[in-house]
mmCIF file of C-alpha atoms in Angstrom:
data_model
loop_
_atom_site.group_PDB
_atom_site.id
_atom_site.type_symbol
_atom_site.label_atom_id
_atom_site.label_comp_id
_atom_site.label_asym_id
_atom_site.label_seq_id
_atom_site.Cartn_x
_atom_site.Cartn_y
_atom_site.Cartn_z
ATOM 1 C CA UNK A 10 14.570 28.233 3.983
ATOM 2 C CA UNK A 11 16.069 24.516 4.418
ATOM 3 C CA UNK A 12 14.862 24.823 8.202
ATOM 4 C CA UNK A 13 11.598 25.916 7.192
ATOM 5 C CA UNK A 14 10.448 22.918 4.339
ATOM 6 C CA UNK A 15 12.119 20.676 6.668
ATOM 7 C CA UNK A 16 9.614 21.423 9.664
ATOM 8 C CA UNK A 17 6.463 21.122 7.452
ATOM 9 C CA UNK A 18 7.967 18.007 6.386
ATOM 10 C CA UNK A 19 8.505 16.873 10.068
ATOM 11 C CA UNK A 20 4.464 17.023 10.541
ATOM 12 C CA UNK A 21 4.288 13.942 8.108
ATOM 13 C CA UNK A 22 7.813 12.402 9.362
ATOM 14 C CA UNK A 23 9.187 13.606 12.890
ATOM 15 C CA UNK A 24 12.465 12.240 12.371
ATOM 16 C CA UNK A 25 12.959 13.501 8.919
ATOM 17 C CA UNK A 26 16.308 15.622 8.372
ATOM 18 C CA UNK A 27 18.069 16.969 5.385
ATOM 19 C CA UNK A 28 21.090 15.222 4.315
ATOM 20 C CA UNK A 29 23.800 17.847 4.610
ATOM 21 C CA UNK A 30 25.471 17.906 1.525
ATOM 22 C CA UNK A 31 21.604 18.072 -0.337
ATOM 23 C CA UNK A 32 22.422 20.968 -2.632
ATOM 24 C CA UNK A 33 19.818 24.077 -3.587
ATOM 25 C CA UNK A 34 18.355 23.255 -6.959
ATOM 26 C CA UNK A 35 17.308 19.654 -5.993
ATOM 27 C CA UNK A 36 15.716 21.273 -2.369
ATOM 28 C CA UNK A 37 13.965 23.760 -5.371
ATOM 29 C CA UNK A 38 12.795 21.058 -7.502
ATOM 30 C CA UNK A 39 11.666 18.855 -4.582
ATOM 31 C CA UNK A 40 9.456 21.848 -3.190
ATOM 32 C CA UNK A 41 8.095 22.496 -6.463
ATOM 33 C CA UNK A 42 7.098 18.769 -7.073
ATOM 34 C CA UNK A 43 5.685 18.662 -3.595
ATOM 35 C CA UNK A 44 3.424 21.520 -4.244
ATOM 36 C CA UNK A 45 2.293 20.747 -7.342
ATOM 37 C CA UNK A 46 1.325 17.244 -5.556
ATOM 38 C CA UNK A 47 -0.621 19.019 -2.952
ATOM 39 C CA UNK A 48 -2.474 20.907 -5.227
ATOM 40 C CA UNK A 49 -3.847 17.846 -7.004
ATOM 41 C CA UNK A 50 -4.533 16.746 -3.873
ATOM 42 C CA UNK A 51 -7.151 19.561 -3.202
ATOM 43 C CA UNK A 52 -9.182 18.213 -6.443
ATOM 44 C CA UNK A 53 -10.888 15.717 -4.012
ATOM 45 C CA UNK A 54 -12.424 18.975 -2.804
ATOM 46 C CA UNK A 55 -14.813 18.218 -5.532
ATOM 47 C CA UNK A 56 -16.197 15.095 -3.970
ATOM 48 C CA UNK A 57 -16.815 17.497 -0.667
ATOM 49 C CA UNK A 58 -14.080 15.280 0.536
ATOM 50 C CA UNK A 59 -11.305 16.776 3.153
ATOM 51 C CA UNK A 60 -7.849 15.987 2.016
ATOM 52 C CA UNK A 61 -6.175 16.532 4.943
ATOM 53 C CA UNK A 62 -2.740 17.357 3.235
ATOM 54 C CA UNK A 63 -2.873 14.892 0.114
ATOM 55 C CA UNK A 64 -0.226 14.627 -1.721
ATOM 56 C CA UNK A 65 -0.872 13.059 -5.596
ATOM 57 C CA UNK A 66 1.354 12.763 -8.234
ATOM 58 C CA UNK A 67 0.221 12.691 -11.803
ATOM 59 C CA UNK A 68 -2.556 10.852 -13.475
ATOM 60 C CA UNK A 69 -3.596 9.070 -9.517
ATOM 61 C CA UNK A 70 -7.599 7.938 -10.353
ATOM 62 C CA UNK A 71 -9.685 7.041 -7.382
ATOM 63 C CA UNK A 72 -13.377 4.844 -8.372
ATOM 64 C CA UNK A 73 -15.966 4.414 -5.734
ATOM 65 C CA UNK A 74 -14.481 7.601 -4.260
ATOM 66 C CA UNK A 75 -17.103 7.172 -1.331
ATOM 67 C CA UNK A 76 -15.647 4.165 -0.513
ATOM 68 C CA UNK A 77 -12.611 5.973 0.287
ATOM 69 C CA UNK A 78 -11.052 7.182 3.453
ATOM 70 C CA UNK A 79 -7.760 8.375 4.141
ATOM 71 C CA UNK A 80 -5.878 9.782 7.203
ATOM 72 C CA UNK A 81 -3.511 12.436 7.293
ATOM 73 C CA UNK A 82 -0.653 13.379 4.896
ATOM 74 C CA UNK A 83 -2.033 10.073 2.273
ATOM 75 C CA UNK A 84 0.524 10.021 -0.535
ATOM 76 C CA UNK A 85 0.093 8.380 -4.238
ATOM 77 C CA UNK A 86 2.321 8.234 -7.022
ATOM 78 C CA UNK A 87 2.294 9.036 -10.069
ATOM 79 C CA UNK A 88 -0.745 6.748 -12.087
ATOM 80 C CA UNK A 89 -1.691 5.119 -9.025
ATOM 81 C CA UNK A 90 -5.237 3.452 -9.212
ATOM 82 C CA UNK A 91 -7.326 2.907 -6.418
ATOM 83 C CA UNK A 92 -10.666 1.012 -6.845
ATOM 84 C CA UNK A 93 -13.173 0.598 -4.012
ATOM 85 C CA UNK A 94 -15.481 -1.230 -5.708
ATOM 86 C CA UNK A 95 -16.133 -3.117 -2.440
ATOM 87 C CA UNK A 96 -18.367 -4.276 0.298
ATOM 88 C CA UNK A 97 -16.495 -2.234 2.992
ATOM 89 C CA UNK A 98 -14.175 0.032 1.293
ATOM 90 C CA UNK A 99 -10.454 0.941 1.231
ATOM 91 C CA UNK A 100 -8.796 2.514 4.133
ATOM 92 C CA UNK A 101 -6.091 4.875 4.508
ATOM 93 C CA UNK A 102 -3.985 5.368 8.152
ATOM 94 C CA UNK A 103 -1.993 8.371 8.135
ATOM 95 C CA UNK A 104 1.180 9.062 6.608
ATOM 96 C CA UNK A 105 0.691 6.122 4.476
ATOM 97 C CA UNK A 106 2.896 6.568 0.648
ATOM 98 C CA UNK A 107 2.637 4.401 -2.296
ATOM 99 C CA UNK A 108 4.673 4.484 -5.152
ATOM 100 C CA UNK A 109 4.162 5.125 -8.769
ATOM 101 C CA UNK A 110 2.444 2.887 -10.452
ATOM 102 C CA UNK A 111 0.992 1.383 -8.286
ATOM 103 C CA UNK A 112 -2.922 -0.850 -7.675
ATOM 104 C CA UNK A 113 -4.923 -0.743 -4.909
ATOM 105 C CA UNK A 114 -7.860 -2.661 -6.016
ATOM 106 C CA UNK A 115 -10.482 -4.150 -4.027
ATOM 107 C CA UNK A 116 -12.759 -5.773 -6.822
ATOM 108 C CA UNK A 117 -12.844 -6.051 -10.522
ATOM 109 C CA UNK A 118 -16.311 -7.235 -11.227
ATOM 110 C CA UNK A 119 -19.273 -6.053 -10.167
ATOM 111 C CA UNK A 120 -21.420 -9.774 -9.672
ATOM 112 C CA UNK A 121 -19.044 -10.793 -7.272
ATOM 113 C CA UNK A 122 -17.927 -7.685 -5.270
ATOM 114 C CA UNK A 123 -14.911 -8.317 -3.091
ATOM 115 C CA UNK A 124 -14.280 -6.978 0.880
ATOM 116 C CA UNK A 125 -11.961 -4.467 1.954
ATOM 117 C CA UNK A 126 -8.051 -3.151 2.071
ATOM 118 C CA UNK A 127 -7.192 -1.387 5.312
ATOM 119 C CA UNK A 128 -3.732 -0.486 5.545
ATOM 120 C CA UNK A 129 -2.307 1.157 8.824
ATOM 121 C CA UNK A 130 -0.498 4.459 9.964
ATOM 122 C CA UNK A 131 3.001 4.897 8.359
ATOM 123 C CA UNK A 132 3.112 1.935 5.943
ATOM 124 C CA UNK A 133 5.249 2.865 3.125
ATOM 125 C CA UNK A 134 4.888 0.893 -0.120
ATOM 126 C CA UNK A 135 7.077 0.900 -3.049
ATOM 127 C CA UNK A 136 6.046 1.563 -6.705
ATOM 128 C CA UNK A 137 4.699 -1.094 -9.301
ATOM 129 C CA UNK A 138 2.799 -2.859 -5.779
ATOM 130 C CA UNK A 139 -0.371 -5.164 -6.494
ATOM 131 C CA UNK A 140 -3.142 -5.216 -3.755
ATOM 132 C CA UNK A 141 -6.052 -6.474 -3.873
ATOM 133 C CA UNK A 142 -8.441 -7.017 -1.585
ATOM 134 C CA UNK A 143 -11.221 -9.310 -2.551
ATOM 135 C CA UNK A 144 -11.023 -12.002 0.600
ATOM 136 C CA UNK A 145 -9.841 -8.688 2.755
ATOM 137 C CA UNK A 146 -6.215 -7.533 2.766
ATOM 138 C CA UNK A 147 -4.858 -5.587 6.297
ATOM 139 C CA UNK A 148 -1.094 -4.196 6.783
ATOM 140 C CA UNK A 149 -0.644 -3.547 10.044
ATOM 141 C CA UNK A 150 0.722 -0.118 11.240
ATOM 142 C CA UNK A 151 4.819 0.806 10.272
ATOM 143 C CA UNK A 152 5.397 -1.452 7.798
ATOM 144 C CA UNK A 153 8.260 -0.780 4.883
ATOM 145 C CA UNK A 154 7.886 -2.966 1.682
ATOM 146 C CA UNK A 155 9.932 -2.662 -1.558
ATOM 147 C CA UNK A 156 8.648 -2.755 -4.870
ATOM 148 C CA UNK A 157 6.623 -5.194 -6.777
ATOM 149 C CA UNK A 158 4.694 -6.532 -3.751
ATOM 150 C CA UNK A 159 1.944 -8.685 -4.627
ATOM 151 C CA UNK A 160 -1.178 -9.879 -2.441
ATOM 152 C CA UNK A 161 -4.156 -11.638 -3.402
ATOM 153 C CA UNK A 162 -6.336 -12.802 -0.944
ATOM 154 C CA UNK A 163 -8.443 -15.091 -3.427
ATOM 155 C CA UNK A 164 -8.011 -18.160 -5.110
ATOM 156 C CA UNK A 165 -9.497 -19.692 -7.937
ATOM 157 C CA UNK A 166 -11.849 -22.788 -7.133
ATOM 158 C CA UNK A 167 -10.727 -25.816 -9.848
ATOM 159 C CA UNK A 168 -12.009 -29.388 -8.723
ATOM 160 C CA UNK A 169 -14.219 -30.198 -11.410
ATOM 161 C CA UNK A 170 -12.303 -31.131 -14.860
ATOM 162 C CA UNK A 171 -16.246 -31.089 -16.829
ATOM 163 C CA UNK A 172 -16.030 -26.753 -16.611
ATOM 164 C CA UNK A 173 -13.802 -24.401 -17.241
ATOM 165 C CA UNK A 174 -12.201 -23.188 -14.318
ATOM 166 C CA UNK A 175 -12.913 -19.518 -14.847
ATOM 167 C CA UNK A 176 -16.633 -20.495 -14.223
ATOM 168 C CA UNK A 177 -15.621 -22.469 -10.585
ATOM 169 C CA UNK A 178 -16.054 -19.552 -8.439
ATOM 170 C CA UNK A 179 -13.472 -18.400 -5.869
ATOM 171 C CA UNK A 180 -12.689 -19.035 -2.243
ATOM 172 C CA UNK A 181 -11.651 -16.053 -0.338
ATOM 173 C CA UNK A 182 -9.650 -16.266 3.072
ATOM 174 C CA UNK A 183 -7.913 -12.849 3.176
ATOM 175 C CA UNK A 184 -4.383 -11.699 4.034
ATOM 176 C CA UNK A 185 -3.022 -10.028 7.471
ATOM 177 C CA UNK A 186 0.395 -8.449 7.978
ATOM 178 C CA UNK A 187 0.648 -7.304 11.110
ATOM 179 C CA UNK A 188 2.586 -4.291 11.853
ATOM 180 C CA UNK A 189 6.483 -3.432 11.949
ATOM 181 C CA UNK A 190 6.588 -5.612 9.240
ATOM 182 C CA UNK A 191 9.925 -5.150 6.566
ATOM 183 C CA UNK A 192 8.854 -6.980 3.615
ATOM 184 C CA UNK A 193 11.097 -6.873 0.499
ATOM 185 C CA UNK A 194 11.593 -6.432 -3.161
ATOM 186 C CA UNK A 195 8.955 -8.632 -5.870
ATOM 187 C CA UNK A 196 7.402 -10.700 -2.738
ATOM 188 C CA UNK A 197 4.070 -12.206 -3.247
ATOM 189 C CA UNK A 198 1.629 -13.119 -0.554
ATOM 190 C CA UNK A 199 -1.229 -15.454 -1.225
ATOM 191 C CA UNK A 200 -4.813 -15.910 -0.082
ATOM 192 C CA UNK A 201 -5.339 -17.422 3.638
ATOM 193 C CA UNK A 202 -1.531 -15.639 4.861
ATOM 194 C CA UNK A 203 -1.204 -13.773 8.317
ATOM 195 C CA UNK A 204 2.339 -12.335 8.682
ATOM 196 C CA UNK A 205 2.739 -11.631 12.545
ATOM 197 C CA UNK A 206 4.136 -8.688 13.817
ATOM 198 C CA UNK A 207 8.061 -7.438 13.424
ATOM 199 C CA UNK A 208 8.397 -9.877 10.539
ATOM 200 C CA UNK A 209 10.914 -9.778 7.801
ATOM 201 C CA UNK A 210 10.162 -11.156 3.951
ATOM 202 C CA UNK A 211 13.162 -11.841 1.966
ATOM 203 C CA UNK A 212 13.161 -10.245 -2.013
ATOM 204 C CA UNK A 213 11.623 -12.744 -4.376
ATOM 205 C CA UNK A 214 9.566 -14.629 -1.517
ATOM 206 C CA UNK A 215 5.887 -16.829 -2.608
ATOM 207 C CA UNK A 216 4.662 -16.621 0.668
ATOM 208 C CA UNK A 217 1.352 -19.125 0.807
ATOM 209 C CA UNK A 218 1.165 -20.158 4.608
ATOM 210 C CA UNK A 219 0.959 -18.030 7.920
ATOM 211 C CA UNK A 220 3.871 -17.234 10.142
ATOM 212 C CA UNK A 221 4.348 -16.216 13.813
ATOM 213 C CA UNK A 222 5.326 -13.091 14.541
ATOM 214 C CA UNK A 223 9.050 -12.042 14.606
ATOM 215 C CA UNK A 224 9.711 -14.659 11.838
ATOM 216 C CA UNK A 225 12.809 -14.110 9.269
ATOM 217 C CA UNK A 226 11.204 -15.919 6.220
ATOM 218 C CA UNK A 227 12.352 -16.462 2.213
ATOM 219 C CA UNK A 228 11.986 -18.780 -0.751
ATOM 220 C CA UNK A 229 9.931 -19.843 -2.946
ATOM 221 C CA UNK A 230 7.974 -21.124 -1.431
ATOM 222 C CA UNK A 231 8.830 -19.416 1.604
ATOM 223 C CA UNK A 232 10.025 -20.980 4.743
ATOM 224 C CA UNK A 233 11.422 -19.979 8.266
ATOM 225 C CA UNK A 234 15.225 -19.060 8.167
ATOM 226 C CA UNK A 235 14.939 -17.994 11.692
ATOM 227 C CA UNK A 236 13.431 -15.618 14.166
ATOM 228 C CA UNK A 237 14.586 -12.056 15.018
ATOM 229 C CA UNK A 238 14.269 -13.169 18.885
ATOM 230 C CA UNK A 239 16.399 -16.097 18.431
ATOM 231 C CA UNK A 240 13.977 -18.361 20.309
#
């Protein structure tokens, strides 16, 4: 049986194995939990939507569902939000996860309707994550990040001291994180950021300029400890 769910699982994970000393009620409860995911992953099914082995925890709500498209094996949460109130929608890669509690939100007002979130194959996000995606937010393929990540590509425009600044306006850059990133724990990344590729974000980072890729950053706000290639 153990050989069996571990083979389905290796169509979402190839490398994925069974600890050895996982014992038989947890393996139970895990199936069960999966399954029930999978089945309110079929309830897309009523937009006429395909959901090529979805896997949604409890209470996940999707808006602009047209705006949506996923890959294979896309797995939410439990109360995860996604909003594609958008110009160009939100895409899914495959085998992309994000935890519990999580918002993927590309607008939250309809004069001023924001861009896009693309996020690449295998990205795995941890629960409580913010991202919006009003300048444009992309994470690149393979990324890990902990929980609590943060991104908002937008800023708030303040110059003039005669209005209030919630009637300024915004600029909007966008955020890139380019893939085989490993970003950590409660990091926030601000509008106008590209993260190259193979970077590493220490817990607790304010990241609010670019970095090259390769780069071993931290702080707040963050700065260049070193670089993985030692150059």
């Amino acid at each position: 049986m153990k050989a069996i769910i571990q083979k389905i699982i290796q169509l979402r994970n190839p490398n994925f194995k069974f600890d050895e000393a996982l014992n038989s009620f947890a393996l139970f409860q895990f199936i069960w939990i999966q399954c029930c995911c999978m089945l309110r992953g079929m309830s897309v099914m009523l937009f006429f939507r395909n959901p090529k082995g979805m896997l949604l925890g409890k209470g996940v709500i999707f808006f602009n569902t047209p705006k949506v498209k996923w890959g294979k094996f896309l797995r939410l949460g439990n109360q995860v939000y996604v909003s594609a109130l958008s110009k160009n929608g939100i895409h899914f890669g495959d085998n992309v996860s994000i935890g519990a509690f999580g918002r993927v939100i590309v607008s939250t007002s309809l004069n001023d309707i924001g861009d896009t979130i693309v996020i690449g194959n295998n990205v795995g996000i941890g629960e409580f994550a913010y991202l919006g995606g009003a300048g444009g937010l992309e994470i690149g393929d393979e990324c890990i990040v902990g929980q609590y990540l943060s991104c908002h590509p937008e800023n708030h425009n303040y110059q003039d001291t005669s209005i209030s600044i919630r009637h300024q306006g915004v600029s909007r850059k966008g955020i890139k994180i380019g893939k085989n990133c490993w970003i950590g724990s409660k990091v926030t990344i601000l509008d106008g950021v590209h993260i190259g590729d193979g970077s590493i974000i220490a817990a607790g980072s304010v990241v609010n300029k670019s970095f090259p890729e390769n780069s071993i950053i931290g702080g707040v706000p963050a700065k260049l400890l070193k670089s993985r290639t030692n150059e």
